[in-house]
XYZ file of C-alpha atoms in Angstrom:
460
model
C -14.989 -24.230 5.898
C -13.051 -27.115 7.382
C -11.456 -25.883 10.633
C -8.059 -27.266 9.671
C -8.097 -25.498 6.316
C -9.120 -22.204 7.901
C -6.375 -22.579 10.497
C -3.813 -23.279 7.774
C -4.920 -20.255 5.752
C -4.675 -18.014 8.815
C -1.244 -19.358 9.788
C 0.154 -18.923 6.293
C -1.166 -15.356 6.112
C 0.193 -14.475 9.554
C 3.629 -15.791 8.585
C 3.596 -13.442 5.608
C 2.634 -10.449 7.750
C 5.214 -11.307 10.420
C 7.972 -11.446 7.794
C 7.416 -7.812 6.850
C 7.069 -6.484 10.388
C 8.416 -2.931 9.957
C 10.281 -2.816 13.264
C 12.033 -6.118 12.562
C 12.790 -5.127 8.967
C 14.577 -1.949 10.061
C 16.420 -3.624 12.948
C 17.672 -6.416 10.679
C 18.926 -4.059 7.952
C 20.080 -0.959 9.842
C 22.692 -1.066 12.617
C 25.043 1.228 14.519
C 28.609 0.431 15.569
C 30.166 3.398 17.329
C 29.629 6.281 14.929
C 29.213 4.040 11.883
C 25.664 3.534 10.636
C 25.320 0.482 8.386
C 22.486 -0.135 5.952
C 22.542 -3.686 4.613
C 19.646 -4.738 2.353
C 19.324 -7.068 -0.638
C 20.492 -4.290 -2.966
C 22.227 -1.672 -0.780
C 25.324 -2.070 1.401
C 26.374 1.279 2.824
C 28.349 2.562 5.809
C 27.904 6.167 6.975
C 30.036 7.977 9.554
C 27.506 9.902 11.633
C 30.236 12.069 13.150
C 30.539 13.863 9.806
C 27.049 15.351 10.280
C 25.959 18.200 12.545
C 22.579 16.667 13.334
C 20.366 13.671 12.567
C 16.671 14.270 11.951
C 13.956 11.655 11.422
C 11.007 12.369 9.126
C 8.411 10.165 7.491
C 4.863 9.116 6.754
C 2.879 5.931 6.289
C 0.861 3.209 7.960
C 4.082 1.544 9.127
C 5.548 4.826 10.341
C 5.301 4.175 14.078
C 7.247 0.870 14.237
C 9.779 2.097 11.669
C 10.363 5.241 13.731
C 10.627 3.230 16.935
C 13.272 1.009 15.345
C 15.386 4.035 14.376
C 14.965 5.497 17.840
C 16.124 2.235 19.427
C 19.134 2.102 17.081
C 20.224 5.749 17.240
C 19.040 6.883 20.679
C 20.354 10.299 21.678
C 22.037 10.814 18.317
C 18.601 11.882 17.048
C 18.185 15.655 17.304
C 14.454 15.604 16.575
C 11.893 13.818 14.455
C 8.385 13.964 13.034
C 6.554 11.016 11.486
C 2.934 11.006 10.305
C 0.840 7.875 10.922
C -2.725 6.752 10.337
C -5.117 7.770 13.116
C -5.111 5.109 15.815
C -1.622 3.812 14.939
C 0.314 5.779 17.558
C 3.217 4.559 19.684
C 5.087 6.068 22.625
C 8.443 7.463 21.525
C 10.885 9.813 23.239
C 12.831 11.512 20.432
C 10.359 11.364 17.538
C 6.943 13.004 17.515
C 4.151 11.018 15.873
C 1.318 12.944 14.226
C -2.018 11.383 13.293
C -3.822 11.988 9.995
C -6.541 10.414 7.866
C -6.406 7.545 5.357
C -7.424 6.868 2.581
C -8.948 10.347 2.209
C -6.745 13.231 3.472
C -8.108 15.590 6.121
C -7.061 18.843 7.801
C -4.516 16.893 9.864
C -2.898 15.671 6.629
C -2.456 19.269 5.484
C -1.061 20.352 8.859
C 1.313 17.369 8.774
C 2.432 18.250 5.253
C 3.294 21.788 6.348
C 5.142 20.484 9.397
C 7.239 18.040 7.365
C 8.082 20.664 4.737
C 9.055 23.149 7.465
C 11.339 20.557 9.068
C 12.873 19.736 5.687
C 13.639 23.372 4.928
C 15.094 23.804 8.416
C 17.902 21.378 7.582
C 21.306 22.441 6.275
C 24.192 20.840 4.411
C 25.375 19.274 7.671
C 22.010 17.640 8.388
C 21.352 13.941 7.814
C 17.676 13.169 7.329
C 16.541 9.569 7.787
C 13.074 9.248 6.286
C 10.709 6.319 6.889
C 8.231 5.829 4.052
C 5.410 3.307 3.742
C 2.033 2.864 2.111
C -0.630 5.373 3.045
C 1.782 8.286 2.978
C -0.015 9.835 0.003
C -3.123 10.571 2.086
C -1.405 11.143 5.430
C 0.870 13.865 4.060
C -0.686 16.588 1.941
C 0.151 20.050 0.667
C -2.528 21.173 -1.818
C -0.982 22.819 -4.882
C -0.962 26.618 -5.050
C 0.202 28.257 -8.264
C -0.316 31.070 -10.738
C -1.841 30.673 -14.205
C -1.723 33.652 -16.570
C -0.805 35.864 -13.628
C -3.819 34.783 -11.596
C -3.513 32.712 -8.407
C -5.077 29.259 -8.608
C -5.185 26.946 -5.648
C -6.512 23.551 -4.714
C -8.363 23.295 -1.418
C -8.429 20.326 0.937
C -11.997 19.704 -0.210
C -10.771 19.557 -3.823
C -8.136 16.982 -2.847
C -10.693 14.927 -0.925
C -13.099 14.933 -3.848
C -10.380 14.061 -6.350
C -9.125 11.180 -4.200
C -12.649 9.815 -3.721
C -13.379 9.944 -7.455
C -10.116 8.198 -8.340
C -10.686 5.444 -5.773
C -14.325 4.889 -6.760
C -13.536 4.437 -10.443
C -11.047 1.601 -10.172
C -7.980 3.693 -10.974
C -4.764 1.764 -10.220
C -2.660 3.052 -7.327
C 0.299 4.106 -9.494
C -2.119 6.071 -11.675
C -3.801 7.666 -8.663
C -0.412 8.739 -7.391
C 0.610 10.147 -10.780
C -2.401 12.460 -10.541
C -1.873 13.311 -6.869
C 1.771 14.231 -7.451
C 0.676 17.050 -9.739
C -1.911 18.390 -7.314
C 0.511 18.528 -4.388
C 3.462 20.564 -3.203
C 5.189 17.683 -1.380
C 4.771 14.577 -3.553
C 6.661 13.531 -6.683
C 10.140 14.363 -5.382
C 9.114 17.748 -4.027
C 10.070 16.780 -0.470
C 13.590 16.089 -1.805
C 13.575 19.591 -3.262
C 12.746 21.002 0.176
C 15.455 18.869 1.818
C 18.219 20.035 -0.539
C 21.161 20.477 0.093
C 20.948 18.232 3.165
C 21.817 14.541 2.813
C 18.849 12.186 3.109
C 18.229 8.449 3.170
C 14.683 7.162 2.699
C 13.920 3.696 4.077
C 10.942 2.499 2.046
C 8.448 -0.304 2.715
C 6.711 -1.037 -0.585
C 2.932 -1.195 -0.938
C 3.072 -0.885 -4.726
C 2.998 -3.731 -7.239
C 6.434 -4.040 -8.824
C 8.001 -1.943 -6.028
C 8.031 1.183 -8.181
C 9.735 3.674 -5.849
C 8.218 6.774 -7.421
C 4.710 5.434 -6.703
C 5.181 4.448 -3.039
C 3.621 7.242 -0.944
C 3.687 9.200 -4.226
C 7.490 9.271 -4.334
C 8.288 11.879 -1.690
C 12.046 11.758 -2.313
C 12.093 10.003 -5.687
C 12.461 11.572 -9.166
C 9.064 11.739 -10.845
C 8.947 10.195 -14.346
C 5.300 11.232 -14.784
C 4.112 14.604 -16.062
C 1.034 16.798 -16.023
C 0.240 15.286 -19.413
C 0.457 11.811 -17.857
C -1.949 12.822 -15.095
C -4.387 14.461 -17.505
C -4.263 11.400 -19.751
C -5.191 9.143 -16.824
C -8.175 11.327 -15.948
C -9.354 11.339 -19.562
C -8.851 7.589 -20.042
C -11.206 6.823 -17.141
C -13.726 9.431 -18.287
C -13.835 11.171 -14.913
C -12.925 14.758 -15.836
C -16.450 16.022 -15.190
C -16.479 14.458 -11.724
C -13.327 16.282 -10.611
C -13.351 19.803 -9.101
C -12.753 22.605 -11.616
C -9.500 23.820 -9.948
C -8.091 20.293 -10.258
C -8.823 20.141 -13.974
C -7.560 23.683 -14.497
C -4.185 22.871 -12.939
C -3.798 19.558 -14.789
C -4.719 21.185 -18.096
C -2.445 24.205 -17.591
C 0.405 21.931 -16.556
C -0.066 19.730 -19.619
C 0.127 22.894 -21.746
C 3.501 23.732 -20.190
C 2.259 26.682 -18.144
C 3.343 25.249 -14.771
C 6.653 24.034 -13.383
C 6.929 20.254 -13.422
C 7.783 18.002 -10.492
C 11.552 17.256 -10.183
C 12.666 14.742 -12.814
C 15.492 12.166 -12.994
C 18.813 13.992 -13.203
C 17.666 16.988 -11.177
C 20.498 18.143 -8.845
C 18.172 18.014 -5.818
C 18.463 14.208 -5.889
C 22.279 14.126 -5.717
C 22.348 13.941 -1.881
C 19.308 11.591 -1.763
C 19.387 7.826 -1.372
C 16.225 5.695 -1.598
C 16.443 2.231 -0.040
C 13.822 -0.513 -0.326
C 13.527 -2.410 2.978
C 10.440 -4.609 2.518
C 8.222 -5.986 -0.269
C 5.198 -8.135 -1.017
C 7.445 -10.815 -2.513
C 9.329 -11.177 0.776
C 5.988 -11.759 2.502
C 5.060 -14.363 -0.107
C 8.356 -16.197 0.459
C 7.531 -16.497 4.169
C 4.046 -17.727 3.299
C 5.600 -20.302 0.971
C 7.891 -21.617 3.720
C 5.014 -21.976 6.170
C 2.748 -23.683 3.635
C 5.491 -26.178 2.813
C 5.993 -26.891 6.520
C 2.276 -27.732 6.692
C 2.714 -30.327 3.950
C 1.580 -28.438 0.855
C 3.273 -28.408 -2.524
C 3.570 -24.652 -2.871
C 4.173 -22.084 -5.589
C 4.170 -18.298 -5.763
C 2.100 -17.705 -8.887
C 2.644 -13.936 -8.989
C 3.366 -10.937 -6.802
C 1.899 -8.609 -9.428
C -1.835 -9.336 -9.415
C -3.615 -6.188 -10.620
C -6.817 -5.118 -12.367
C -10.423 -5.436 -11.244
C -10.847 -7.678 -8.187
C -13.533 -9.692 -9.975
C -11.253 -10.394 -12.933
C -8.466 -11.420 -10.559
C -10.942 -13.800 -8.915
C -11.562 -15.422 -12.302
C -7.816 -15.891 -12.797
C -7.275 -17.347 -9.323
C -10.226 -19.701 -9.794
C -8.884 -20.834 -13.168
C -5.473 -21.707 -11.725
C -7.068 -23.514 -8.764
C -9.285 -25.417 -11.197
C -6.259 -26.635 -13.147
C -4.739 -28.001 -9.951
C -7.977 -29.736 -8.975
C -8.690 -31.227 -12.415
C -5.218 -31.887 -13.823
C -2.760 -31.625 -10.897
C -0.942 -28.802 -12.683
C 1.065 -26.620 -12.109
C 1.246 -28.456 -8.750
C 0.227 -31.839 -7.421
C -2.158 -31.875 -4.491
C -2.162 -31.092 -1.646
C -1.288 -27.715 -3.111
C -0.955 -24.133 -1.955
C -1.103 -21.353 -4.547
C 0.107 -17.906 -3.512
C -0.768 -14.610 -5.150
C 0.202 -11.060 -4.243
C -0.520 -7.601 -5.573
C -3.214 -4.961 -5.393
C -6.436 -4.978 -7.353
C -9.108 -2.312 -7.723
C -12.892 -2.131 -7.468
C -15.098 0.057 -9.620
C -17.990 1.017 -7.364
C -21.400 0.476 -8.898
C -23.443 -0.049 -5.752
C -23.751 1.521 -2.322
C -22.600 -1.455 -0.268
C -19.688 -1.923 2.130
C -16.512 -3.863 1.446
C -12.958 -3.858 0.140
C -11.060 -5.277 -2.801
C -10.143 -8.515 -1.003
C -13.653 -9.147 0.265
C -14.974 -8.431 -3.235
C -12.454 -10.881 -4.678
C -13.419 -13.603 -2.191
C -17.086 -13.038 -3.021
C -16.360 -13.290 -6.748
C -14.498 -16.562 -6.091
C -17.600 -17.867 -4.298
C -19.604 -16.981 -7.396
C -17.089 -18.998 -9.446
C -17.582 -21.917 -7.045
C -21.331 -21.687 -7.571
C -20.845 -21.730 -11.345
C -18.282 -24.571 -11.441
C -18.720 -26.626 -8.252
C -16.837 -29.696 -9.501
C -13.863 -27.736 -10.805
C -13.377 -25.993 -7.442
C -14.540 -28.724 -5.064
C -12.881 -28.639 -1.638
C -10.852 -25.537 -2.575
C -10.344 -23.035 0.264
C -9.264 -19.429 -0.238
C -8.242 -16.429 1.844
C -7.988 -12.963 0.292
C -6.570 -10.369 2.680
C -4.711 -7.085 3.008
C -1.403 -7.145 4.863
C -2.245 -3.889 6.671
C -5.299 -5.463 8.313
C -7.707 -2.996 6.709
C -9.538 -3.906 3.520
C -11.403 -0.885 2.221
C -13.330 1.254 4.737
C -13.983 -1.744 7.009
C -12.592 -3.370 10.153
C -11.718 -6.579 8.291
C -8.469 -7.577 6.589
C -10.299 -9.800 4.124
C -12.501 -12.877 3.839
C -12.530 -16.653 3.387
C -14.148 -18.559 0.520
C -14.930 -22.270 0.114
C -17.756 -24.533 -1.093
C -18.799 -25.011 2.553
C -19.177 -21.247 2.962
C -21.221 -21.160 -0.242
C -23.520 -23.821 1.237
C -23.925 -21.719 4.389
C -24.834 -18.746 2.221
C -27.383 -20.753 0.245
C -28.982 -21.952 3.474
C -29.445 -18.312 4.504
C -30.625 -17.250 1.033
C -27.541 -15.065 0.580
C -26.635 -14.912 -3.097
C -23.070 -13.846 -4.024
C -24.141 -12.310 -7.330
C -26.638 -9.965 -5.661
C -24.076 -8.776 -3.112
C -21.454 -8.334 -5.838
C -23.893 -6.205 -7.816
C -24.125 -3.707 -4.976
C -20.472 -4.032 -3.817
C -21.656 -5.314 -0.445
C -19.107 -8.031 0.283
C -18.554 -7.034 3.922
C -22.180 -7.586 4.922
C -22.268 -10.901 3.031
C -19.293 -12.378 4.853
C -20.181 -10.745 8.160
C -23.548 -12.552 8.075
C -21.656 -15.837 7.763
C -18.861 -15.095 10.244
C -16.258 -15.507 7.488
C -14.371 -12.222 7.721
C -10.718 -12.198 8.761
C -10.227 -9.526 11.418
C -6.612 -9.038 12.473
C -6.783 -5.419 13.585
C -4.121 -2.988 12.331
C -0.900 -4.877 11.592
C 1.243 -1.710 11.337
C 2.712 -2.969 8.094
C 1.599 -2.626 4.477
C 2.919 -4.587 1.493
C -0.225 -4.866 -0.636
C -2.487 -7.927 -0.529
C -2.063 -11.684 -0.398
C -4.355 -14.410 -1.692
C -3.859 -17.991 -0.504
C -5.500 -20.977 -2.217
C -5.442 -24.472 -0.704
C -6.349 -27.479 -2.846
C -6.346 -30.669 -0.751
C -5.667 -34.123 -2.134
C -8.734 -36.060 -3.242
C -10.184 -38.042 -0.342
């Protein structure tokens, strides 16, 4: 890939990530003047007199938990009585008033269960005079777990950590969309789907939420810890059946989903439930905000730029076909933009695992785009692409994503590396690693889904 193009792709992506820096997002939207706490976002403008509360407690979970917690600590200082926030292992920070706990992502582990118990205990410790400020970001579904324990026909039925791990792995491996995964997880957990709000009641709580979900659906972000749950056991069971994965799930999981769908178990708290009366959920950062920053940077570099969508979903390979088609229109017909052009996409796709390779949805998408370039070299000539995750971790790898261009395809051909073969075994990481075309940012401590950047230069 042309060094200038690769530099431009990297700079545009970094501008997007910088825009949704969790610490900066909180500091720019939350402030303290005397005893008055102000929350000022695009949709919420609220002033709260902290002197009307007996204590202020910080709770939370997510990949962005550490910088969000640090921002609140810097704003509130000694007004914080105590705090507990759960973060992904390796994402710690040094704080004085808030304790950070590590847990596993994307598959929960014993630390996730211990963290879930700790957060629920802290929630139930609060009283009517307690103000809880809760920081929520992507990854919270795995980092915070409380496996469901219930009674069916008078007999105790429980889900173990191993059941949760297996269920999560099956859902991820079969290309289930994140909002669908979370609909299932809510009904296998004692903390998700508004159940943390139930534990917090009657205390007042404000959740500051960084969205990692397409469409910014609050009930799906970290499985809606403090948000009314519009999904049901029947919804969850329907998702499992639609993907044909019932036989792959542990028997206790299916027993609980089936019993719940038959009305034998209490549902998660729904819209209108009194437990949500003292709860406020505030969106503080989104994928679209990141795309706007990317757009500004691309324009400053001389590109005619457009945000095509912030809601790219579905199989990564199908998304690659769509991105390639739009890029091809620009190259062939100078529409919807004249060259030099920058096309921006955001969202979160899925990968249905068929092979035993290593990779992530963005690397798979970049590899599928290379395959498109091999199929239609003239249509995509000189086009350069970066597909990357804003959290710096694409799948179970150390890469954020990968680059794609005709030059990279030529390098692959020279080494007898064939995109189609690597796609067949879901081995995108090893393909791009062999060519030195992975983007490795390290953990960014933010998470607002993925971004794809396409550059189409003017004809030389």
